[in-house]
């Protein structure tokens, strides 16, 4: 197939052009002597750090279109640096905490910039950035009581969340609200109410999850929807095997992931789709249960069971943890808990441990996607040798793609590991072992050790 | 606002703004991610903050939000305040639709525009049905997979109606590009949700034919395969009983090329209880033999997984996993 073939459709033509570019790079790579290949596969850490630190300190005037996304810029940059194992110096850290505090609304939540309205997406970005910075000053700057009231105000009677006052309702809003509440240990039954039903209504006939009911299955929303369902303890309601069948086909001949069926590869889906695999790897029990139920459904002659009975949160967690380090243990979540003034229902207590127990379980099974192939795409096609990452060859680098390519690289590198907190074996890495980055908590996309520190902080305070 | 020479007149020099004191952004002494704002951007936002904080819902504020939105269409606070002003002034919403269209020309993938548009159409009611369907059609003619445009279109259909020509529209887009998965998704939306068509079961028979026709021409096109499977969602009995599905798989398998989706569909059929005849076994085994390997698999389902692991190495882990989880009756 040639891109110039007039009989090709738009989809085929664009796909051909991308394939030609990507395969050109792979051909060039395979023709190199092995020493040169090793150099080409190197993660150019210093260049990335330089690009990231520069952005933290100054951005050009063209960034005005991101003037309502400044906490996002903070998160993309700080998370990328954390993945690279870097800590910002005290001064920059103080400046970042101070700036994000100026984005914090007196009535709760964070806005896109000082003086703007609070918004759920920038609240997620600000909280993740502050957790990534870590430390007393940073973590205590978050007004959790007010943030909780903001989340409640954004809650729609239908169960979903609005992005901002009178803003749009979608799966992104649900994820950012639930993720923030979970990290800060303020998740309760009122916030969870009917979110699950909303997400379920967004799983499409293809198997993936859409932004709104009826829309097309999409990588970003699939990650958000799946992570939300896990965080609220209702993941068994989704058709996980159908979702797996959809997501496994999103990795293409270019070795990277596309966001939707028959769309072009894009480096950012290394995390959105790769992260879905990281989550699924830790859902072995739920997946096996669904397989058994489907099997039973056929054997007694009835149709496929679509309504999976909802179990209690307690039994769910016990099974999720696979009987390992995070057994149902009352003493762990009895201390600390919710901030003053919030209800302390049994449901709140149940919800408060899901994020930690999810990441503490061991995984016996390897990844169901091609991890080395994805690393090849990230390193050879998305990496910009002058620092930063991009969507695909021919596109310019940016902080968003830098964050999600590096996050995807992390997912790949730890995809064969039993535990996320132990170093992977060399064969799990494509390229030199010096490419190793930090592991992330796949439900929040926060570097794992920073998550643990925040978890202890919000548990104890 | 421009002078006669086309140059922007700073707000500080416009007489109608002389009574307003601009409010600078409170970035602090050492902000991170500071943006090197142009003078125009900084001044516009300083005046915007002034009217926003004073909650001044006036014509000049409305004009100012237009300027601010042109400089950064992603500022949801400006859009939100603009809606409050429109409401207070009882502004002409048709004119507002033109403004949105103008902004959308260069920013068709921005959440704020579409949210604003939806709010306007909600207020206009069925009077907006045709304009909204035409508007999304125009955006989709430039990018047939624009996610926001499709969401908006679905909202219009459900809230305001206009289903009459929608199936034809899907067909037209698929004729132009049979690989357009967004158009397939819309087609699924129409056949399951349109009040005029009778729902999925009423449409299934003809839609099976439609998707099979598309598959035969391009067996490597994943979209119609997923669509076909979706037509039998929650009804595995009809799925395994419709001989057109299994015959389609057999036909593609016998052609011995571009058959990953035929194999994976056959695997789903078998896992759902379909009992394959020897023809199917022969077709699959023949693919296996072509690979030059020896089969030690005892069942067809296992052989399919092995062949897929070979033909589709990118997903080898997945096919191995599937093989290890086959339902008891297939092994």
mmCIF file with all atom_site columns, C-alpha atoms in Angstrom, chain A residues 107-302:
data_model
loop_
_atom_site.group_PDB
_atom_site.id
_atom_site.type_symbol
_atom_site.label_atom_id
_atom_site.label_alt_id
_atom_site.label_comp_id
_atom_site.label_asym_id
_atom_site.label_entity_id
_atom_site.label_seq_id
_atom_site.pdbx_PDB_ins_code
_atom_site.Cartn_x
_atom_site.Cartn_y
_atom_site.Cartn_z
_atom_site.occupancy
_atom_site.B_iso_or_equiv
_atom_site.pdbx_formal_charge
_atom_site.auth_seq_id
_atom_site.auth_comp_id
_atom_site.auth_asym_id
_atom_site.auth_atom_id
_atom_site.pdbx_PDB_model_num
ATOM 1   C CA . UNK A 1 107 ? -14.054 27.507  48.890 1.00 0.00 ? 107 UNK A CA 1
ATOM 2   C CA . UNK A 1 108 ? -12.098 24.434  47.883 1.00 0.00 ? 108 UNK A CA 1
ATOM 3   C CA . UNK A 1 109 ? -10.494 22.957  44.792 1.00 0.00 ? 109 UNK A CA 1
ATOM 4   C CA . UNK A 1 110 ? -7.824  24.289  42.470 1.00 0.00 ? 110 UNK A CA 1
ATOM 5   C CA . UNK A 1 111 ? -8.228  26.487  39.417 1.00 0.00 ? 111 UNK A CA 1
ATOM 6   C CA . UNK A 1 112 ? -6.277  26.674  36.158 1.00 0.00 ? 112 UNK A CA 1
ATOM 7   C CA . UNK A 1 113 ? -4.433  29.775  37.370 1.00 0.00 ? 113 UNK A CA 1
ATOM 8   C CA . UNK A 1 114 ? -4.688  32.388  40.128 1.00 0.00 ? 114 UNK A CA 1
ATOM 9   C CA . UNK A 1 115 ? -8.090  34.090  40.142 1.00 0.00 ? 115 UNK A CA 1
ATOM 10  C CA . UNK A 1 116 ? -9.852  31.505  37.958 1.00 0.00 ? 116 UNK A CA 1
ATOM 11  C CA . UNK A 1 117 ? -12.707 29.191  38.985 1.00 0.00 ? 117 UNK A CA 1
ATOM 12  C CA . UNK A 1 118 ? -11.869 25.850  40.603 1.00 0.00 ? 118 UNK A CA 1
ATOM 13  C CA . UNK A 1 119 ? -11.943 22.960  38.140 1.00 0.00 ? 119 UNK A CA 1
ATOM 14  C CA . UNK A 1 120 ? -11.804 19.202  38.762 1.00 0.00 ? 120 UNK A CA 1
ATOM 15  C CA . UNK A 1 121 ? -9.074  18.448  36.233 1.00 0.00 ? 121 UNK A CA 1
ATOM 16  C CA . UNK A 1 122 ? -6.741  21.124  37.580 1.00 0.00 ? 122 UNK A CA 1
ATOM 17  C CA . UNK A 1 123 ? -7.625  20.014  41.114 1.00 0.00 ? 123 UNK A CA 1
ATOM 18  C CA . UNK A 1 124 ? -6.401  16.516  40.188 1.00 0.00 ? 124 UNK A CA 1
ATOM 19  C CA . UNK A 1 125 ? -3.267  17.987  38.621 1.00 0.00 ? 125 UNK A CA 1
ATOM 20  C CA . UNK A 1 126 ? -2.537  20.255  41.607 1.00 0.00 ? 126 UNK A CA 1
ATOM 21  C CA . UNK A 1 127 ? -3.061  17.507  44.195 1.00 0.00 ? 127 UNK A CA 1
ATOM 22  C CA . UNK A 1 128 ? -0.917  15.047  42.229 1.00 0.00 ? 128 UNK A CA 1
ATOM 23  C CA . UNK A 1 129 ? 1.776   17.706  41.839 1.00 0.00 ? 129 UNK A CA 1
ATOM 24  C CA . UNK A 1 130 ? 1.757   18.476  45.577 1.00 0.00 ? 130 UNK A CA 1
ATOM 25  C CA . UNK A 1 131 ? 1.848   14.776  46.474 1.00 0.00 ? 131 UNK A CA 1
ATOM 26  C CA . UNK A 1 132 ? 4.773   14.408  44.073 1.00 0.00 ? 132 UNK A CA 1
ATOM 27  C CA . UNK A 1 133 ? 6.615   17.259  45.761 1.00 0.00 ? 133 UNK A CA 1
ATOM 28  C CA . UNK A 1 134 ? 5.824   15.699  49.134 1.00 0.00 ? 134 UNK A CA 1
ATOM 29  C CA . UNK A 1 135 ? 6.772   16.915  52.577 1.00 0.00 ? 135 UNK A CA 1
ATOM 30  C CA . UNK A 1 136 ? 4.875   18.624  55.367 1.00 0.00 ? 136 UNK A CA 1
ATOM 31  C CA . UNK A 1 137 ? 4.676   22.054  53.755 1.00 0.00 ? 137 UNK A CA 1
ATOM 32  C CA . UNK A 1 138 ? 3.382   20.767  50.459 1.00 0.00 ? 138 UNK A CA 1
ATOM 33  C CA . UNK A 1 139 ? 0.886   18.202  51.759 1.00 0.00 ? 139 UNK A CA 1
ATOM 34  C CA . UNK A 1 140 ? -0.492  20.394  54.522 1.00 0.00 ? 140 UNK A CA 1
ATOM 35  C CA . UNK A 1 141 ? -1.138  23.199  52.035 1.00 0.00 ? 141 UNK A CA 1
ATOM 36  C CA . UNK A 1 142 ? -4.132  21.239  50.707 1.00 0.00 ? 142 UNK A CA 1
ATOM 37  C CA . UNK A 1 143 ? -7.343  22.282  52.423 1.00 0.00 ? 143 UNK A CA 1
ATOM 38  C CA . UNK A 1 144 ? -9.027  18.886  52.509 1.00 0.00 ? 144 UNK A CA 1
ATOM 39  C CA . UNK A 1 145 ? -12.206 19.982  54.291 1.00 0.00 ? 145 UNK A CA 1
ATOM 40  C CA . UNK A 1 146 ? -12.872 22.651  51.670 1.00 0.00 ? 146 UNK A CA 1
ATOM 41  C CA . UNK A 1 147 ? -11.824 20.350  48.852 1.00 0.00 ? 147 UNK A CA 1
ATOM 42  C CA . UNK A 1 148 ? -14.379 17.809  50.036 1.00 0.00 ? 148 UNK A CA 1
ATOM 43  C CA . UNK A 1 149 ? -17.138 20.421  49.891 1.00 0.00 ? 149 UNK A CA 1
ATOM 44  C CA . UNK A 1 150 ? -15.994 21.377  46.383 1.00 0.00 ? 150 UNK A CA 1
ATOM 45  C CA . UNK A 1 151 ? -16.263 17.742  45.274 1.00 0.00 ? 151 UNK A CA 1
ATOM 46  C CA . UNK A 1 152 ? -19.755 17.550  46.754 1.00 0.00 ? 152 UNK A CA 1
ATOM 47  C CA . UNK A 1 153 ? -20.753 20.704  44.887 1.00 0.00 ? 153 UNK A CA 1
ATOM 48  C CA . UNK A 1 154 ? -19.521 19.197  41.618 1.00 0.00 ? 154 UNK A CA 1
ATOM 49  C CA . UNK A 1 155 ? -21.511 16.013  42.176 1.00 0.00 ? 155 UNK A CA 1
ATOM 50  C CA . UNK A 1 156 ? -24.507 15.759  39.862 1.00 0.00 ? 156 UNK A CA 1
ATOM 51  C CA . UNK A 1 157 ? -27.718 14.083  41.038 1.00 0.00 ? 157 UNK A CA 1
ATOM 52  C CA . UNK A 1 158 ? -27.244 11.543  38.198 1.00 0.00 ? 158 UNK A CA 1
ATOM 53  C CA . UNK A 1 159 ? -24.109 10.267  39.956 1.00 0.00 ? 159 UNK A CA 1
ATOM 54  C CA . UNK A 1 160 ? -21.515 11.797  37.651 1.00 0.00 ? 160 UNK A CA 1
ATOM 55  C CA . UNK A 1 161 ? -19.427 14.871  38.356 1.00 0.00 ? 161 UNK A CA 1
ATOM 56  C CA . UNK A 1 162 ? -19.267 18.266  36.664 1.00 0.00 ? 162 UNK A CA 1
ATOM 57  C CA . UNK A 1 163 ? -15.840 19.596  35.695 1.00 0.00 ? 163 UNK A CA 1
ATOM 58  C CA . UNK A 1 164 ? -16.625 22.961  37.261 1.00 0.00 ? 164 UNK A CA 1
ATOM 59  C CA . UNK A 1 165 ? -19.665 24.952  38.351 1.00 0.00 ? 165 UNK A CA 1
ATOM 60  C CA . UNK A 1 166 ? -22.245 24.413  35.576 1.00 0.00 ? 166 UNK A CA 1
ATOM 61  C CA . UNK A 1 167 ? -19.564 22.554  33.617 1.00 0.00 ? 167 UNK A CA 1
ATOM 62  C CA . UNK A 1 168 ? -19.650 19.364  31.557 1.00 0.00 ? 168 UNK A CA 1
ATOM 63  C CA . UNK A 1 169 ? -20.246 15.886  33.040 1.00 0.00 ? 169 UNK A CA 1
ATOM 64  C CA . UNK A 1 170 ? -18.040 13.075  31.755 1.00 0.00 ? 170 UNK A CA 1
ATOM 65  C CA . UNK A 1 171 ? -15.832 10.135  32.749 1.00 0.00 ? 171 UNK A CA 1
ATOM 66  C CA . UNK A 1 172 ? -12.801 12.408  33.189 1.00 0.00 ? 172 UNK A CA 1
ATOM 67  C CA . UNK A 1 173 ? -14.672 14.404  35.824 1.00 0.00 ? 173 UNK A CA 1
ATOM 68  C CA . UNK A 1 174 ? -15.600 11.194  37.666 1.00 0.00 ? 174 UNK A CA 1
ATOM 69  C CA . UNK A 1 175 ? -12.018 9.967   37.665 1.00 0.00 ? 175 UNK A CA 1
ATOM 70  C CA . UNK A 1 176 ? -10.391 13.206  38.741 1.00 0.00 ? 176 UNK A CA 1
ATOM 71  C CA . UNK A 1 177 ? -12.911 13.645  41.585 1.00 0.00 ? 177 UNK A CA 1
ATOM 72  C CA . UNK A 1 178 ? -12.620 10.074  42.845 1.00 0.00 ? 178 UNK A CA 1
ATOM 73  C CA . UNK A 1 179 ? -8.847  9.900   42.437 1.00 0.00 ? 179 UNK A CA 1
ATOM 74  C CA . UNK A 1 180 ? -8.301  13.095  44.417 1.00 0.00 ? 180 UNK A CA 1
ATOM 75  C CA . UNK A 1 181 ? -10.708 12.023  47.142 1.00 0.00 ? 181 UNK A CA 1
ATOM 76  C CA . UNK A 1 182 ? -8.999  8.651   47.383 1.00 0.00 ? 182 UNK A CA 1
ATOM 77  C CA . UNK A 1 183 ? -5.463  10.055  47.612 1.00 0.00 ? 183 UNK A CA 1
ATOM 78  C CA . UNK A 1 184 ? -6.504  12.572  50.243 1.00 0.00 ? 184 UNK A CA 1
ATOM 79  C CA . UNK A 1 185 ? -8.481  9.970   52.187 1.00 0.00 ? 185 UNK A CA 1
ATOM 80  C CA . UNK A 1 186 ? -11.766 11.879  51.971 1.00 0.00 ? 186 UNK A CA 1
ATOM 81  C CA . UNK A 1 187 ? -13.638 9.408   49.774 1.00 0.00 ? 187 UNK A CA 1
ATOM 82  C CA . UNK A 1 188 ? -17.037 8.493   51.173 1.00 0.00 ? 188 UNK A CA 1
ATOM 83  C CA . UNK A 1 189 ? -20.324 6.953   50.130 1.00 0.00 ? 189 UNK A CA 1
ATOM 84  C CA . UNK A 1 190 ? -21.867 10.306  49.222 1.00 0.00 ? 190 UNK A CA 1
ATOM 85  C CA . UNK A 1 191 ? -19.176 10.918  46.609 1.00 0.00 ? 191 UNK A CA 1
ATOM 86  C CA . UNK A 1 192 ? -19.347 7.346   45.339 1.00 0.00 ? 192 UNK A CA 1
ATOM 87  C CA . UNK A 1 193 ? -23.150 7.241   45.033 1.00 0.00 ? 193 UNK A CA 1
ATOM 88  C CA . UNK A 1 194 ? -24.128 6.201   41.474 1.00 0.00 ? 194 UNK A CA 1
ATOM 89  C CA . UNK A 1 195 ? -20.717 6.948   39.947 1.00 0.00 ? 195 UNK A CA 1
ATOM 90  C CA . UNK A 1 196 ? -20.454 3.253   39.115 1.00 0.00 ? 196 UNK A CA 1
ATOM 91  C CA . UNK A 1 197 ? -23.684 3.256   37.148 1.00 0.00 ? 197 UNK A CA 1
ATOM 92  C CA . UNK A 1 198 ? -22.533 6.274   35.187 1.00 0.00 ? 198 UNK A CA 1
ATOM 93  C CA . UNK A 1 199 ? -19.244 4.588   34.232 1.00 0.00 ? 199 UNK A CA 1
ATOM 94  C CA . UNK A 1 200 ? -21.023 1.352   33.345 1.00 0.00 ? 200 UNK A CA 1
ATOM 95  C CA . UNK A 1 201 ? -23.294 3.269   30.955 1.00 0.00 ? 201 UNK A CA 1
ATOM 96  C CA . UNK A 1 202 ? -20.145 4.438   29.142 1.00 0.00 ? 202 UNK A CA 1
ATOM 97  C CA . UNK A 1 203 ? -18.719 0.979   28.335 1.00 0.00 ? 203 UNK A CA 1
ATOM 98  C CA . UNK A 1 204 ? -19.366 0.513   24.632 1.00 0.00 ? 204 UNK A CA 1
ATOM 99  C CA . UNK A 1 205 ? -20.103 -2.436  22.356 1.00 0.00 ? 205 UNK A CA 1
ATOM 100 C CA . UNK A 1 206 ? -16.402 -2.458  21.470 1.00 0.00 ? 206 UNK A CA 1
ATOM 101 C CA . UNK A 1 207 ? -15.383 -3.203  25.064 1.00 0.00 ? 207 UNK A CA 1
ATOM 102 C CA . UNK A 1 208 ? -13.596 0.060   25.902 1.00 0.00 ? 208 UNK A CA 1
ATOM 103 C CA . UNK A 1 209 ? -15.073 3.026   27.739 1.00 0.00 ? 209 UNK A CA 1
ATOM 104 C CA . UNK A 1 210 ? -16.283 6.302   26.211 1.00 0.00 ? 210 UNK A CA 1
ATOM 105 C CA . UNK A 1 211 ? -16.333 9.829   27.630 1.00 0.00 ? 211 UNK A CA 1
ATOM 106 C CA . UNK A 1 212 ? -20.139 9.885   27.713 1.00 0.00 ? 212 UNK A CA 1
ATOM 107 C CA . UNK A 1 213 ? -22.825 7.248   27.140 1.00 0.00 ? 213 UNK A CA 1
ATOM 108 C CA . UNK A 1 214 ? -23.071 6.515   23.408 1.00 0.00 ? 214 UNK A CA 1
ATOM 109 C CA . UNK A 1 215 ? -19.669 7.899   22.436 1.00 0.00 ? 215 UNK A CA 1
ATOM 110 C CA . UNK A 1 216 ? -16.767 5.902   21.028 1.00 0.00 ? 216 UNK A CA 1
ATOM 111 C CA . UNK A 1 217 ? -14.464 3.722   23.158 1.00 0.00 ? 217 UNK A CA 1
ATOM 112 C CA . UNK A 1 218 ? -11.318 5.734   23.874 1.00 0.00 ? 218 UNK A CA 1
ATOM 113 C CA . UNK A 1 219 ? -8.010  5.084   25.656 1.00 0.00 ? 219 UNK A CA 1
ATOM 114 C CA . UNK A 1 220 ? -8.049  8.079   27.971 1.00 0.00 ? 220 UNK A CA 1
ATOM 115 C CA . UNK A 1 221 ? -11.592 7.486   29.128 1.00 0.00 ? 221 UNK A CA 1
ATOM 116 C CA . UNK A 1 222 ? -11.026 3.754   29.419 1.00 0.00 ? 222 UNK A CA 1
ATOM 117 C CA . UNK A 1 223 ? -8.187  4.361   31.850 1.00 0.00 ? 223 UNK A CA 1
ATOM 118 C CA . UNK A 1 224 ? -10.262 6.915   33.786 1.00 0.00 ? 224 UNK A CA 1
ATOM 119 C CA . UNK A 1 225 ? -13.340 4.685   33.893 1.00 0.00 ? 225 UNK A CA 1
ATOM 120 C CA . UNK A 1 226 ? -11.501 1.530   34.898 1.00 0.00 ? 226 UNK A CA 1
ATOM 121 C CA . UNK A 1 227 ? -9.440  3.280   37.584 1.00 0.00 ? 227 UNK A CA 1
ATOM 122 C CA . UNK A 1 228 ? -12.595 4.893   38.982 1.00 0.00 ? 228 UNK A CA 1
ATOM 123 C CA . UNK A 1 229 ? -14.395 1.569   39.195 1.00 0.00 ? 229 UNK A CA 1
ATOM 124 C CA . UNK A 1 230 ? -11.462 0.040   41.080 1.00 0.00 ? 230 UNK A CA 1
ATOM 125 C CA . UNK A 1 231 ? -11.199 3.006   43.450 1.00 0.00 ? 231 UNK A CA 1
ATOM 126 C CA . UNK A 1 232 ? -14.875 2.735   44.396 1.00 0.00 ? 232 UNK A CA 1
ATOM 127 C CA . UNK A 1 233 ? -14.732 -1.057  44.768 1.00 0.00 ? 233 UNK A CA 1
ATOM 128 C CA . UNK A 1 234 ? -17.127 -1.803  41.899 1.00 0.00 ? 234 UNK A CA 1
ATOM 129 C CA . UNK A 1 235 ? -14.852 -2.983  39.127 1.00 0.00 ? 235 UNK A CA 1
ATOM 130 C CA . UNK A 1 236 ? -16.638 -6.352  38.898 1.00 0.00 ? 236 UNK A CA 1
ATOM 131 C CA . UNK A 1 237 ? -19.580 -4.496  37.297 1.00 0.00 ? 237 UNK A CA 1
ATOM 132 C CA . UNK A 1 238 ? -17.557 -3.849  34.134 1.00 0.00 ? 238 UNK A CA 1
ATOM 133 C CA . UNK A 1 239 ? -17.180 -6.459  31.428 1.00 0.00 ? 239 UNK A CA 1
ATOM 134 C CA . UNK A 1 240 ? -13.418 -6.820  31.998 1.00 0.00 ? 240 UNK A CA 1
ATOM 135 C CA . UNK A 1 241 ? -12.791 -9.578  29.470 1.00 0.00 ? 241 UNK A CA 1
ATOM 136 C CA . UNK A 1 242 ? -14.492 -7.481  26.788 1.00 0.00 ? 242 UNK A CA 1
ATOM 137 C CA . UNK A 1 243 ? -12.410 -4.498  27.825 1.00 0.00 ? 243 UNK A CA 1
ATOM 138 C CA . UNK A 1 244 ? -9.244  -6.605  27.617 1.00 0.00 ? 244 UNK A CA 1
ATOM 139 C CA . UNK A 1 245 ? -10.114 -7.795  24.155 1.00 0.00 ? 245 UNK A CA 1
ATOM 140 C CA . UNK A 1 246 ? -10.553 -4.191  23.040 1.00 0.00 ? 246 UNK A CA 1
ATOM 141 C CA . UNK A 1 247 ? -7.423  -2.757  24.666 1.00 0.00 ? 247 UNK A CA 1
ATOM 142 C CA . UNK A 1 248 ? -5.115  -5.557  23.524 1.00 0.00 ? 248 UNK A CA 1
ATOM 143 C CA . UNK A 1 249 ? -5.917  -4.651  19.923 1.00 0.00 ? 249 UNK A CA 1
ATOM 144 C CA . UNK A 1 250 ? -4.979  -0.999  20.426 1.00 0.00 ? 250 UNK A CA 1
ATOM 145 C CA . UNK A 1 251 ? -1.267  -1.814  20.146 1.00 0.00 ? 251 UNK A CA 1
ATOM 146 C CA . UNK A 1 252 ? -0.395  -1.640  16.483 1.00 0.00 ? 252 UNK A CA 1
ATOM 147 C CA . UNK A 1 253 ? 2.353   -2.503  14.012 1.00 0.00 ? 253 UNK A CA 1
ATOM 148 C CA . UNK A 1 254 ? 4.088   0.762   14.926 1.00 0.00 ? 254 UNK A CA 1
ATOM 149 C CA . UNK A 1 255 ? 4.540   -0.876  18.373 1.00 0.00 ? 255 UNK A CA 1
ATOM 150 C CA . UNK A 1 256 ? 2.865   2.012   20.194 1.00 0.00 ? 256 UNK A CA 1
ATOM 151 C CA . UNK A 1 257 ? -0.771  2.381   21.172 1.00 0.00 ? 257 UNK A CA 1
ATOM 152 C CA . UNK A 1 258 ? -3.605  4.121   19.376 1.00 0.00 ? 258 UNK A CA 1
ATOM 153 C CA . UNK A 1 259 ? -6.433  5.711   21.382 1.00 0.00 ? 259 UNK A CA 1
ATOM 154 C CA . UNK A 1 260 ? -9.339  4.344   19.345 1.00 0.00 ? 260 UNK A CA 1
ATOM 155 C CA . UNK A 1 261 ? -9.956  1.673   16.718 1.00 0.00 ? 261 UNK A CA 1
ATOM 156 C CA . UNK A 1 262 ? -8.440  2.650   13.351 1.00 0.00 ? 262 UNK A CA 1
ATOM 157 C CA . UNK A 1 263 ? -6.850  5.847   14.679 1.00 0.00 ? 263 UNK A CA 1
ATOM 158 C CA . UNK A 1 264 ? -3.167  6.754   14.546 1.00 0.00 ? 264 UNK A CA 1
ATOM 159 C CA . UNK A 1 265 ? -0.567  5.743   17.117 1.00 0.00 ? 265 UNK A CA 1
ATOM 160 C CA . UNK A 1 266 ? 0.226   8.389   19.761 1.00 0.00 ? 266 UNK A CA 1
ATOM 161 C CA . UNK A 1 267 ? 2.909   8.224   22.476 1.00 0.00 ? 267 UNK A CA 1
ATOM 162 C CA . UNK A 1 268 ? 0.579   9.493   25.209 1.00 0.00 ? 268 UNK A CA 1
ATOM 163 C CA . UNK A 1 269 ? -1.474  6.288   25.009 1.00 0.00 ? 269 UNK A CA 1
ATOM 164 C CA . UNK A 1 270 ? 1.627   4.468   26.227 1.00 0.00 ? 270 UNK A CA 1
ATOM 165 C CA . UNK A 1 271 ? 0.260   5.387   29.610 1.00 0.00 ? 271 UNK A CA 1
ATOM 166 C CA . UNK A 1 272 ? -3.507  5.563   29.053 1.00 0.00 ? 272 UNK A CA 1
ATOM 167 C CA . UNK A 1 273 ? -3.645  2.133   27.410 1.00 0.00 ? 273 UNK A CA 1
ATOM 168 C CA . UNK A 1 274 ? -0.482  0.747   29.007 1.00 0.00 ? 274 UNK A CA 1
ATOM 169 C CA . UNK A 1 275 ? -1.847  1.821   32.387 1.00 0.00 ? 275 UNK A CA 1
ATOM 170 C CA . UNK A 1 276 ? -5.038  -0.123  31.695 1.00 0.00 ? 276 UNK A CA 1
ATOM 171 C CA . UNK A 1 277 ? -2.896  -3.258  31.389 1.00 0.00 ? 277 UNK A CA 1
ATOM 172 C CA . UNK A 1 278 ? -1.134  -2.447  34.625 1.00 0.00 ? 278 UNK A CA 1
ATOM 173 C CA . UNK A 1 279 ? -4.533  -2.207  36.335 1.00 0.00 ? 279 UNK A CA 1
ATOM 174 C CA . UNK A 1 280 ? -5.882  -5.381  34.732 1.00 0.00 ? 280 UNK A CA 1
ATOM 175 C CA . UNK A 1 281 ? -2.807  -7.323  35.820 1.00 0.00 ? 281 UNK A CA 1
ATOM 176 C CA . UNK A 1 282 ? -3.937  -6.665  39.391 1.00 0.00 ? 282 UNK A CA 1
ATOM 177 C CA . UNK A 1 283 ? -7.518  -7.775  38.777 1.00 0.00 ? 283 UNK A CA 1
ATOM 178 C CA . UNK A 1 284 ? -6.787  -11.452 38.364 1.00 0.00 ? 284 UNK A CA 1
ATOM 179 C CA . UNK A 1 285 ? -9.430  -12.559 40.835 1.00 0.00 ? 285 UNK A CA 1
ATOM 180 C CA . UNK A 1 286 ? -12.188 -10.460 39.290 1.00 0.00 ? 286 UNK A CA 1
ATOM 181 C CA . UNK A 1 287 ? -11.268 -11.579 35.781 1.00 0.00 ? 287 UNK A CA 1
ATOM 182 C CA . UNK A 1 288 ? -11.265 -15.243 36.788 1.00 0.00 ? 288 UNK A CA 1
ATOM 183 C CA . UNK A 1 289 ? -14.642 -14.833 38.469 1.00 0.00 ? 289 UNK A CA 1
ATOM 184 C CA . UNK A 1 290 ? -16.086 -13.314 35.321 1.00 0.00 ? 290 UNK A CA 1
ATOM 185 C CA . UNK A 1 291 ? -14.706 -16.153 33.221 1.00 0.00 ? 291 UNK A CA 1
ATOM 186 C CA . UNK A 1 292 ? -16.242 -18.733 35.553 1.00 0.00 ? 292 UNK A CA 1
ATOM 187 C CA . UNK A 1 293 ? -19.606 -16.965 35.534 1.00 0.00 ? 293 UNK A CA 1
ATOM 188 C CA . UNK A 1 294 ? -19.635 -16.807 31.744 1.00 0.00 ? 294 UNK A CA 1
ATOM 189 C CA . UNK A 1 295 ? -18.815 -20.490 31.659 1.00 0.00 ? 295 UNK A CA 1
ATOM 190 C CA . UNK A 1 296 ? -21.531 -21.384 34.183 1.00 0.00 ? 296 UNK A CA 1
ATOM 191 C CA . UNK A 1 297 ? -24.032 -19.243 32.306 1.00 0.00 ? 297 UNK A CA 1
ATOM 192 C CA . UNK A 1 298 ? -23.530 -21.331 29.190 1.00 0.00 ? 298 UNK A CA 1
ATOM 193 C CA . UNK A 1 299 ? -23.545 -24.683 30.898 1.00 0.00 ? 299 UNK A CA 1
ATOM 194 C CA . UNK A 1 300 ? -26.968 -24.221 32.458 1.00 0.00 ? 300 UNK A CA 1
ATOM 195 C CA . UNK A 1 301 ? -28.289 -23.055 29.121 1.00 0.00 ? 301 UNK A CA 1
ATOM 196 C CA . UNK A 1 302 ? -29.076 -19.499 30.165 1.00 0.00 ? 302 UNK A CA 1
#
